[in-house]
């Protein structure tokens, strides 16, 4: 059976620069089945889902539903639901969690502040506190969005959970179905594609130590896609795996060419040239669409260290 993920893998489509973009993730536990647009097509109240979807627009916050790996029969409304918020911008990253009984309380959050990295609204409104457990591994499993997410994501989540790996959740949507199975790792916000269980365990082990695995990485969701590709290329070029070491300072230009300036926390700066190309031959970008496409790919063509004077000017 040919799927969008098998075609993408066979064509060796690069995964770098394909992560979803969100400075802050807000995750709400919602057991049971999910539809294609899970916020408004699950057992979460439809009006609440619609209101949340509207409330986060333009704030840098992305809401997703999560559930524990396993069967998803309707067992009624849970008495308590886990809620997490994570800000993924290096230097101000954090992951807080709590439990709530009424998901409607989420509408009391200041989403603009949350998107800026202010966790106080999450803590004061919902009783949030810093997450002290394992990093979270959020595996996209929503087969109603794309069958690859169910065919490849659900077995991965189940295998990880059965092996005793902590912090594993199924999540509704991370985009890039053709890179399934795809996983978001918090608190740092790096997204991975085409991963197997042993690779996820290595990624989580590194995350516990504040390090990033570059292999299979789609990018940090804190950055726009040119910045994601630039950061991963720079990490490979200089051998940097510390999670919070690099920051995208600015991105100049527009499609199909950008100049991305990155800073290391030790004061070094680089300028990375990223060019957008089209993937050929045309291929299905998702199993849910019948039209073949040529998805954009981010190609890094130059990595240049900046002298101190140029870095200060930027």
mmCIF file of C-alpha atoms in Angstrom:
data_model
loop_
_atom_site.group_PDB
_atom_site.id
_atom_site.type_symbol
_atom_site.label_atom_id
_atom_site.label_comp_id
_atom_site.label_asym_id
_atom_site.label_seq_id
_atom_site.Cartn_x
_atom_site.Cartn_y
_atom_site.Cartn_z
ATOM 1 C CA UNK A 1 0.000 0.000 0.000
ATOM 2 C CA UNK A 2 1.458 3.331 -1.060
ATOM 3 C CA UNK A 3 0.975 6.194 1.379
ATOM 4 C CA UNK A 4 2.211 9.776 1.510
ATOM 5 C CA UNK A 5 4.844 8.732 4.064
ATOM 6 C CA UNK A 6 6.199 5.829 1.994
ATOM 7 C CA UNK A 7 6.467 8.047 -1.090
ATOM 8 C CA UNK A 8 8.214 10.805 0.879
ATOM 9 C CA UNK A 9 10.640 8.306 2.388
ATOM 10 C CA UNK A 10 11.322 6.651 -0.976
ATOM 11 C CA UNK A 11 12.072 10.057 -2.511
ATOM 12 C CA UNK A 12 14.353 10.901 0.435
ATOM 13 C CA UNK A 13 12.541 14.180 1.074
ATOM 14 C CA UNK A 14 14.462 16.185 3.717
ATOM 15 C CA UNK A 15 12.656 16.819 7.000
ATOM 16 C CA UNK A 16 14.607 19.913 8.089
ATOM 17 C CA UNK A 17 12.580 23.106 8.200
ATOM 18 C CA UNK A 18 9.178 21.395 8.248
ATOM 19 C CA UNK A 19 8.116 21.690 11.906
ATOM 20 C CA UNK A 20 4.845 23.366 12.880
ATOM 21 C CA UNK A 21 5.330 26.934 14.115
ATOM 22 C CA UNK A 22 4.324 27.784 17.689
ATOM 23 C CA UNK A 23 6.144 29.743 20.348
ATOM 24 C CA UNK A 24 3.881 28.278 23.019
ATOM 25 C CA UNK A 25 2.039 24.956 23.090
ATOM 26 C CA UNK A 26 -1.136 24.481 25.130
ATOM 27 C CA UNK A 27 -2.094 20.827 25.523
ATOM 28 C CA UNK A 28 -5.439 19.626 26.882
ATOM 29 C CA UNK A 29 -6.170 16.007 27.702
ATOM 30 C CA UNK A 30 -9.224 14.809 25.782
ATOM 31 C CA UNK A 31 -9.836 11.046 25.752
ATOM 32 C CA UNK A 32 -11.980 9.315 23.180
ATOM 33 C CA UNK A 33 -12.012 9.584 19.391
ATOM 34 C CA UNK A 34 -10.839 12.651 17.486
ATOM 35 C CA UNK A 35 -12.073 13.987 14.173
ATOM 36 C CA UNK A 36 -10.003 15.743 11.527
ATOM 37 C CA UNK A 37 -10.329 19.091 13.342
ATOM 38 C CA UNK A 38 -10.115 17.714 16.838
ATOM 39 C CA UNK A 39 -10.906 20.907 18.754
ATOM 40 C CA UNK A 40 -14.364 20.939 17.219
ATOM 41 C CA UNK A 41 -14.794 17.251 16.337
ATOM 42 C CA UNK A 42 -14.049 15.292 19.484
ATOM 43 C CA UNK A 43 -15.851 14.784 22.767
ATOM 44 C CA UNK A 44 -14.711 18.219 23.850
ATOM 45 C CA UNK A 45 -17.636 20.660 23.834
ATOM 46 C CA UNK A 46 -17.840 21.996 20.273
ATOM 47 C CA UNK A 47 -18.584 25.580 21.313
ATOM 48 C CA UNK A 48 -15.611 25.553 23.689
ATOM 49 C CA UNK A 49 -13.338 24.142 21.007
ATOM 50 C CA UNK A 50 -14.428 26.835 18.578
ATOM 51 C CA UNK A 51 -13.926 29.576 21.188
ATOM 52 C CA UNK A 52 -10.416 28.329 22.021
ATOM 53 C CA UNK A 53 -9.498 28.136 18.354
ATOM 54 C CA UNK A 54 -10.570 31.765 17.924
ATOM 55 C CA UNK A 55 -8.906 32.969 21.137
ATOM 56 C CA UNK A 56 -5.394 31.821 20.198
ATOM 57 C CA UNK A 57 -5.277 33.283 16.691
ATOM 58 C CA UNK A 58 -2.331 35.641 16.271
ATOM 59 C CA UNK A 59 -0.971 34.992 19.768
ATOM 60 C CA UNK A 60 1.789 32.477 18.984
ATOM 61 C CA UNK A 61 -0.074 29.832 21.007
ATOM 62 C CA UNK A 62 -1.043 26.529 19.428
ATOM 63 C CA UNK A 63 -3.642 24.313 21.124
ATOM 64 C CA UNK A 64 -3.617 20.552 20.699
ATOM 65 C CA UNK A 65 -5.532 17.740 22.334
ATOM 66 C CA UNK A 66 -3.652 14.848 23.917
ATOM 67 C CA UNK A 67 -4.594 11.427 25.268
ATOM 68 C CA UNK A 68 -2.807 8.474 26.800
ATOM 69 C CA UNK A 69 -1.702 5.766 24.352
ATOM 70 C CA UNK A 70 -4.131 2.878 24.002
ATOM 71 C CA UNK A 71 -7.712 2.230 23.026
ATOM 72 C CA UNK A 72 -9.974 5.236 22.689
ATOM 73 C CA UNK A 73 -13.479 4.050 23.418
ATOM 74 C CA UNK A 74 -15.834 6.601 24.938
ATOM 75 C CA UNK A 75 -15.613 6.192 28.699
ATOM 76 C CA UNK A 76 -17.438 9.401 29.505
ATOM 77 C CA UNK A 77 -16.149 12.772 30.627
ATOM 78 C CA UNK A 78 -12.958 12.466 32.702
ATOM 79 C CA UNK A 79 -13.147 13.853 36.242
ATOM 80 C CA UNK A 80 -9.748 15.477 35.823
ATOM 81 C CA UNK A 81 -7.766 16.354 32.741
ATOM 82 C CA UNK A 82 -4.070 17.019 32.416
ATOM 83 C CA UNK A 83 -3.123 20.398 30.936
ATOM 84 C CA UNK A 84 0.342 21.499 29.879
ATOM 85 C CA UNK A 85 1.750 24.763 28.606
ATOM 86 C CA UNK A 86 5.240 25.007 27.135
ATOM 87 C CA UNK A 87 7.138 28.017 25.812
ATOM 88 C CA UNK A 88 9.876 26.922 23.423
ATOM 89 C CA UNK A 89 11.981 30.044 22.765
ATOM 90 C CA UNK A 90 15.573 29.355 23.928
ATOM 91 C CA UNK A 91 16.592 31.366 26.971
ATOM 92 C CA UNK A 92 12.999 31.645 28.176
ATOM 93 C CA UNK A 93 11.776 28.084 27.743
ATOM 94 C CA UNK A 94 9.572 26.389 30.314
ATOM 95 C CA UNK A 95 7.045 23.583 30.729
ATOM 96 C CA UNK A 96 4.286 23.845 33.314
ATOM 97 C CA UNK A 97 1.450 21.459 34.054
ATOM 98 C CA UNK A 98 -1.709 21.077 36.098
ATOM 99 C CA UNK A 99 -4.997 19.192 36.192
ATOM 100 C CA UNK A 100 -8.452 20.692 35.819
ATOM 101 C CA UNK A 101 -12.026 19.423 35.913
ATOM 102 C CA UNK A 102 -13.609 22.119 33.741
ATOM 103 C CA UNK A 103 -11.807 22.723 30.423
ATOM 104 C CA UNK A 104 -13.810 25.937 30.039
ATOM 105 C CA UNK A 105 -11.349 27.509 32.487
ATOM 106 C CA UNK A 106 -8.846 27.694 29.642
ATOM 107 C CA UNK A 107 -10.816 30.650 28.267
ATOM 108 C CA UNK A 108 -9.659 32.655 31.294
ATOM 109 C CA UNK A 109 -6.048 32.562 30.109
ATOM 110 C CA UNK A 110 -4.306 35.618 28.696
ATOM 111 C CA UNK A 111 -3.254 33.976 25.435
ATOM 112 C CA UNK A 112 -1.223 36.940 24.228
ATOM 113 C CA UNK A 113 0.858 36.822 27.427
ATOM 114 C CA UNK A 114 1.182 33.068 27.139
ATOM 115 C CA UNK A 115 2.464 33.454 23.589
ATOM 116 C CA UNK A 116 5.084 35.948 24.806
ATOM 117 C CA UNK A 117 6.365 33.379 27.280
ATOM 118 C CA UNK A 118 4.651 34.631 30.444
ATOM 119 C CA UNK A 119 3.630 31.560 32.457
ATOM 120 C CA UNK A 120 2.011 33.546 35.265
ATOM 121 C CA UNK A 121 -1.397 33.520 33.559
ATOM 122 C CA UNK A 122 -1.275 29.707 33.325
ATOM 123 C CA UNK A 123 -0.185 29.400 36.943
ATOM 124 C CA UNK A 124 -2.663 31.884 38.408
ATOM 125 C CA UNK A 125 -5.734 30.885 36.372
ATOM 126 C CA UNK A 126 -5.238 27.111 36.362
ATOM 127 C CA UNK A 127 -2.944 26.479 39.328
ATOM 128 C CA UNK A 128 -0.050 25.504 37.072
ATOM 129 C CA UNK A 129 3.420 24.670 38.323
ATOM 130 C CA UNK A 130 6.733 23.693 36.741
ATOM 131 C CA UNK A 131 6.718 20.185 35.292
ATOM 132 C CA UNK A 132 9.117 18.035 37.297
ATOM 133 C CA UNK A 133 8.758 14.755 35.446
ATOM 134 C CA UNK A 134 10.186 13.315 32.263
ATOM 135 C CA UNK A 135 10.235 15.336 29.032
ATOM 136 C CA UNK A 136 7.025 14.910 27.046
ATOM 137 C CA UNK A 137 6.978 12.891 23.830
ATOM 138 C CA UNK A 138 3.854 13.789 21.859
ATOM 139 C CA UNK A 139 3.229 11.346 19.016
ATOM 140 C CA UNK A 140 0.822 12.422 16.261
ATOM 141 C CA UNK A 141 -1.797 9.660 15.905
ATOM 142 C CA UNK A 142 -4.864 11.347 14.415
ATOM 143 C CA UNK A 143 -5.851 9.041 11.580
ATOM 144 C CA UNK A 144 -8.814 11.248 10.702
ATOM 145 C CA UNK A 145 -6.327 13.885 9.528
ATOM 146 C CA UNK A 146 -4.107 11.395 7.757
ATOM 147 C CA UNK A 147 -4.056 7.606 7.847
ATOM 148 C CA UNK A 148 -0.237 7.593 8.151
ATOM 149 C CA UNK A 149 -0.531 9.158 11.607
ATOM 150 C CA UNK A 150 -2.664 6.227 12.753
ATOM 151 C CA UNK A 151 -0.805 3.493 10.848
ATOM 152 C CA UNK A 152 2.630 4.613 12.053
ATOM 153 C CA UNK A 153 2.029 6.925 15.020
ATOM 154 C CA UNK A 154 -0.252 4.770 17.157
ATOM 155 C CA UNK A 155 2.050 1.707 17.161
ATOM 156 C CA UNK A 156 4.988 3.961 18.065
ATOM 157 C CA UNK A 157 3.120 5.536 20.988
ATOM 158 C CA UNK A 158 1.980 2.109 22.178
ATOM 159 C CA UNK A 159 5.499 0.660 21.941
ATOM 160 C CA UNK A 160 6.994 3.553 23.883
ATOM 161 C CA UNK A 161 4.341 3.350 26.586
ATOM 162 C CA UNK A 162 4.659 -0.445 26.872
ATOM 163 C CA UNK A 163 8.419 -0.140 27.306
ATOM 164 C CA UNK A 164 7.919 2.109 30.328
ATOM 165 C CA UNK A 165 9.033 5.333 28.643
ATOM 166 C CA UNK A 166 7.610 8.220 30.663
ATOM 167 C CA UNK A 167 5.868 11.303 29.338
ATOM 168 C CA UNK A 168 4.349 9.673 26.236
ATOM 169 C CA UNK A 169 1.089 11.095 24.875
ATOM 170 C CA UNK A 170 -0.819 10.871 21.636
ATOM 171 C CA UNK A 171 -1.454 14.307 20.082
ATOM 172 C CA UNK A 172 -3.953 15.506 17.517
ATOM 173 C CA UNK A 173 -1.929 17.302 14.876
ATOM 174 C CA UNK A 174 1.694 18.224 14.185
ATOM 175 C CA UNK A 175 1.485 18.664 10.413
ATOM 176 C CA UNK A 176 3.801 16.986 7.957
ATOM 177 C CA UNK A 177 1.834 13.731 7.777
ATOM 178 C CA UNK A 178 4.228 12.444 5.116
ATOM 179 C CA UNK A 179 6.992 12.426 7.739
ATOM 180 C CA UNK A 180 5.056 10.047 10.017
ATOM 181 C CA UNK A 181 5.611 8.958 12.651
ATOM 182 C CA UNK A 182 6.223 12.498 13.852
ATOM 183 C CA UNK A 183 6.911 13.492 17.466
ATOM 184 C CA UNK A 184 7.030 16.789 19.387
ATOM 185 C CA UNK A 185 9.391 16.793 22.379
ATOM 186 C CA UNK A 186 8.825 19.276 25.191
ATOM 187 C CA UNK A 187 10.086 21.372 26.942
ATOM 188 C CA UNK A 188 12.498 22.347 24.150
ATOM 189 C CA UNK A 189 9.971 22.220 21.289
ATOM 190 C CA UNK A 190 11.910 20.197 18.725
ATOM 191 C CA UNK A 191 9.875 18.087 16.313
ATOM 192 C CA UNK A 192 11.073 14.829 14.745
ATOM 193 C CA UNK A 193 9.996 12.825 11.718
ATOM 194 C CA UNK A 194 10.305 9.200 10.581
ATOM 195 C CA UNK A 195 11.355 8.148 14.084
ATOM 196 C CA UNK A 196 11.395 4.688 15.620
ATOM 197 C CA UNK A 197 11.088 3.864 19.299
ATOM 198 C CA UNK A 198 14.827 3.493 19.921
ATOM 199 C CA UNK A 199 15.445 6.927 18.369
ATOM 200 C CA UNK A 200 12.724 8.550 20.499
ATOM 201 C CA UNK A 201 14.293 7.062 23.625
ATOM 202 C CA UNK A 202 17.660 8.539 22.647
ATOM 203 C CA UNK A 203 16.004 11.914 21.932
ATOM 204 C CA UNK A 204 14.285 11.893 25.338
ATOM 205 C CA UNK A 205 17.492 10.868 27.112
ATOM 206 C CA UNK A 206 19.251 13.808 25.483
ATOM 207 C CA UNK A 207 16.363 16.154 26.332
ATOM 208 C CA UNK A 208 16.667 15.226 30.019
ATOM 209 C CA UNK A 209 20.279 16.387 29.815
ATOM 210 C CA UNK A 210 19.375 19.582 27.942
ATOM 211 C CA UNK A 211 20.735 18.341 24.611
ATOM 212 C CA UNK A 212 19.286 18.091 21.111
ATOM 213 C CA UNK A 213 19.535 15.220 18.645
ATOM 214 C CA UNK A 214 19.807 16.701 15.146
ATOM 215 C CA UNK A 215 19.276 13.493 13.178
ATOM 216 C CA UNK A 216 15.651 13.219 12.079
ATOM 217 C CA UNK A 217 14.839 16.677 13.461
ATOM 218 C CA UNK A 218 12.274 18.786 11.594
ATOM 219 C CA UNK A 219 13.096 21.924 13.575
ATOM 220 C CA UNK A 220 12.300 23.959 16.671
ATOM 221 C CA UNK A 221 8.688 25.115 16.610
ATOM 222 C CA UNK A 222 9.718 28.495 18.076
ATOM 223 C CA UNK A 223 11.114 29.547 14.681
ATOM 224 C CA UNK A 224 9.616 30.084 11.262
ATOM 225 C CA UNK A 225 10.719 27.446 8.785
ATOM 226 C CA UNK A 226 13.784 29.242 7.346
ATOM 227 C CA UNK A 227 15.018 29.695 10.924
ATOM 228 C CA UNK A 228 14.390 26.029 11.710
ATOM 229 C CA UNK A 229 16.517 24.904 8.768
ATOM 230 C CA UNK A 230 19.248 27.460 9.513
ATOM 231 C CA UNK A 231 19.527 26.445 13.150
ATOM 232 C CA UNK A 232 19.772 22.723 12.399
ATOM 233 C CA UNK A 233 22.397 23.324 9.699
ATOM 234 C CA UNK A 234 24.436 25.454 12.089
ATOM 235 C CA UNK A 235 24.208 22.836 14.827
ATOM 236 C CA UNK A 236 25.600 20.267 12.402
ATOM 237 C CA UNK A 237 28.309 22.629 11.157
ATOM 238 C CA UNK A 238 29.691 23.549 14.587
ATOM 239 C CA UNK A 239 28.784 20.400 16.517
ATOM 240 C CA UNK A 240 26.492 22.158 19.003
ATOM 241 C CA UNK A 241 23.881 20.013 20.764
ATOM 242 C CA UNK A 242 23.050 22.134 23.833
ATOM 243 C CA UNK A 243 19.328 22.871 23.658
ATOM 244 C CA UNK A 244 19.396 26.569 24.586
ATOM 245 C CA UNK A 245 22.696 27.475 22.932
ATOM 246 C CA UNK A 246 21.360 29.042 19.710
ATOM 247 C CA UNK A 247 18.803 31.755 19.024
ATOM 248 C CA UNK A 248 17.432 33.090 15.755
ATOM 249 C CA UNK A 249 18.114 36.820 16.085
ATOM 250 C CA UNK A 250 16.504 37.942 12.844
ATOM 251 C CA UNK A 251 15.443 36.726 9.442
ATOM 252 C CA UNK A 252 15.853 39.010 6.426
ATOM 253 C CA UNK A 253 14.396 38.463 2.990
ATOM 254 C CA UNK A 254 11.364 36.648 1.670
ATOM 255 C CA UNK A 255 10.643 33.512 -0.292
ATOM 256 C CA UNK A 256 12.524 32.050 -2.010
ATOM 257 C CA UNK A 257 15.665 33.355 -0.210
ATOM 258 C CA UNK A 258 16.391 34.377 3.360
ATOM 259 C CA UNK A 259 19.407 35.469 5.383
ATOM 260 C CA UNK A 260 19.037 34.142 8.925
ATOM 261 C CA UNK A 261 21.202 35.577 11.704
ATOM 262 C CA UNK A 262 21.806 33.262 14.652
ATOM 263 C CA UNK A 263 23.513 33.953 17.966
ATOM 264 C CA UNK A 264 25.242 31.581 20.352
ATOM 265 C CA UNK A 265 24.874 32.311 24.027
ATOM 266 C CA UNK A 266 28.672 32.683 24.180
ATOM 267 C CA UNK A 267 28.430 35.730 21.894
ATOM 268 C CA UNK A 268 29.293 34.207 18.519
ATOM 269 C CA UNK A 269 27.070 35.046 15.532
ATOM 270 C CA UNK A 270 26.493 33.475 12.138
ATOM 271 C CA UNK A 271 24.555 34.327 9.006
ATOM 272 C CA UNK A 272 22.937 31.403 7.216
ATOM 273 C CA UNK A 273 21.523 31.553 3.693
ATOM 274 C CA UNK A 274 18.347 29.527 3.193
ATOM 275 C CA UNK A 275 16.764 29.024 -0.224
ATOM 276 C CA UNK A 276 13.303 27.610 -0.817
ATOM 277 C CA UNK A 277 13.072 24.970 -3.494
ATOM 278 C CA UNK A 278 10.275 22.773 -4.777
ATOM 279 C CA UNK A 279 10.297 19.041 -4.188
ATOM 280 C CA UNK A 280 10.247 17.045 -7.393
ATOM 281 C CA UNK A 281 8.765 14.888 -8.755
ATOM 282 C CA UNK A 282 5.255 15.841 -7.559
ATOM 283 C CA UNK A 283 4.048 13.655 -4.708
ATOM 284 C CA UNK A 284 1.052 13.381 -2.338
ATOM 285 C CA UNK A 285 1.557 15.858 0.503
ATOM 286 C CA UNK A 286 -1.067 14.011 2.510
ATOM 287 C CA UNK A 287 -3.094 10.840 2.125
ATOM 288 C CA UNK A 288 -6.160 13.028 2.548
ATOM 289 C CA UNK A 289 -5.716 14.849 -0.767
ATOM 290 C CA UNK A 290 -5.836 13.394 -4.257
ATOM 291 C CA UNK A 291 -3.880 16.155 -6.020
ATOM 292 C CA UNK A 292 -0.124 15.746 -6.253
ATOM 293 C CA UNK A 293 1.974 18.654 -4.995
ATOM 294 C CA UNK A 294 5.519 19.950 -4.902
ATOM 295 C CA UNK A 295 6.036 20.826 -1.236
ATOM 296 C CA UNK A 296 8.532 23.556 -0.425
ATOM 297 C CA UNK A 297 11.897 22.446 0.908
ATOM 298 C CA UNK A 298 14.374 24.562 2.825
ATOM 299 C CA UNK A 299 17.917 24.296 1.484
ATOM 300 C CA UNK A 300 20.850 25.834 3.350
ATOM 301 C CA UNK A 301 23.415 27.115 0.845
ATOM 302 C CA UNK A 302 25.880 28.985 3.089
ATOM 303 C CA UNK A 303 26.893 29.243 6.763
ATOM 304 C CA UNK A 304 29.154 32.200 7.575
ATOM 305 C CA UNK A 305 30.620 33.212 10.919
ATOM 306 C CA UNK A 306 30.255 36.944 11.560
ATOM 307 C CA UNK A 307 33.029 39.099 13.025
ATOM 308 C CA UNK A 308 32.163 40.772 16.293
ATOM 309 C CA UNK A 309 31.578 44.170 14.702
ATOM 310 C CA UNK A 310 29.137 42.767 12.153
ATOM 311 C CA UNK A 311 27.369 40.795 14.851
ATOM 312 C CA UNK A 312 26.862 43.895 16.966
ATOM 313 C CA UNK A 313 25.512 45.782 13.945
ATOM 314 C CA UNK A 314 22.941 43.070 13.284
#
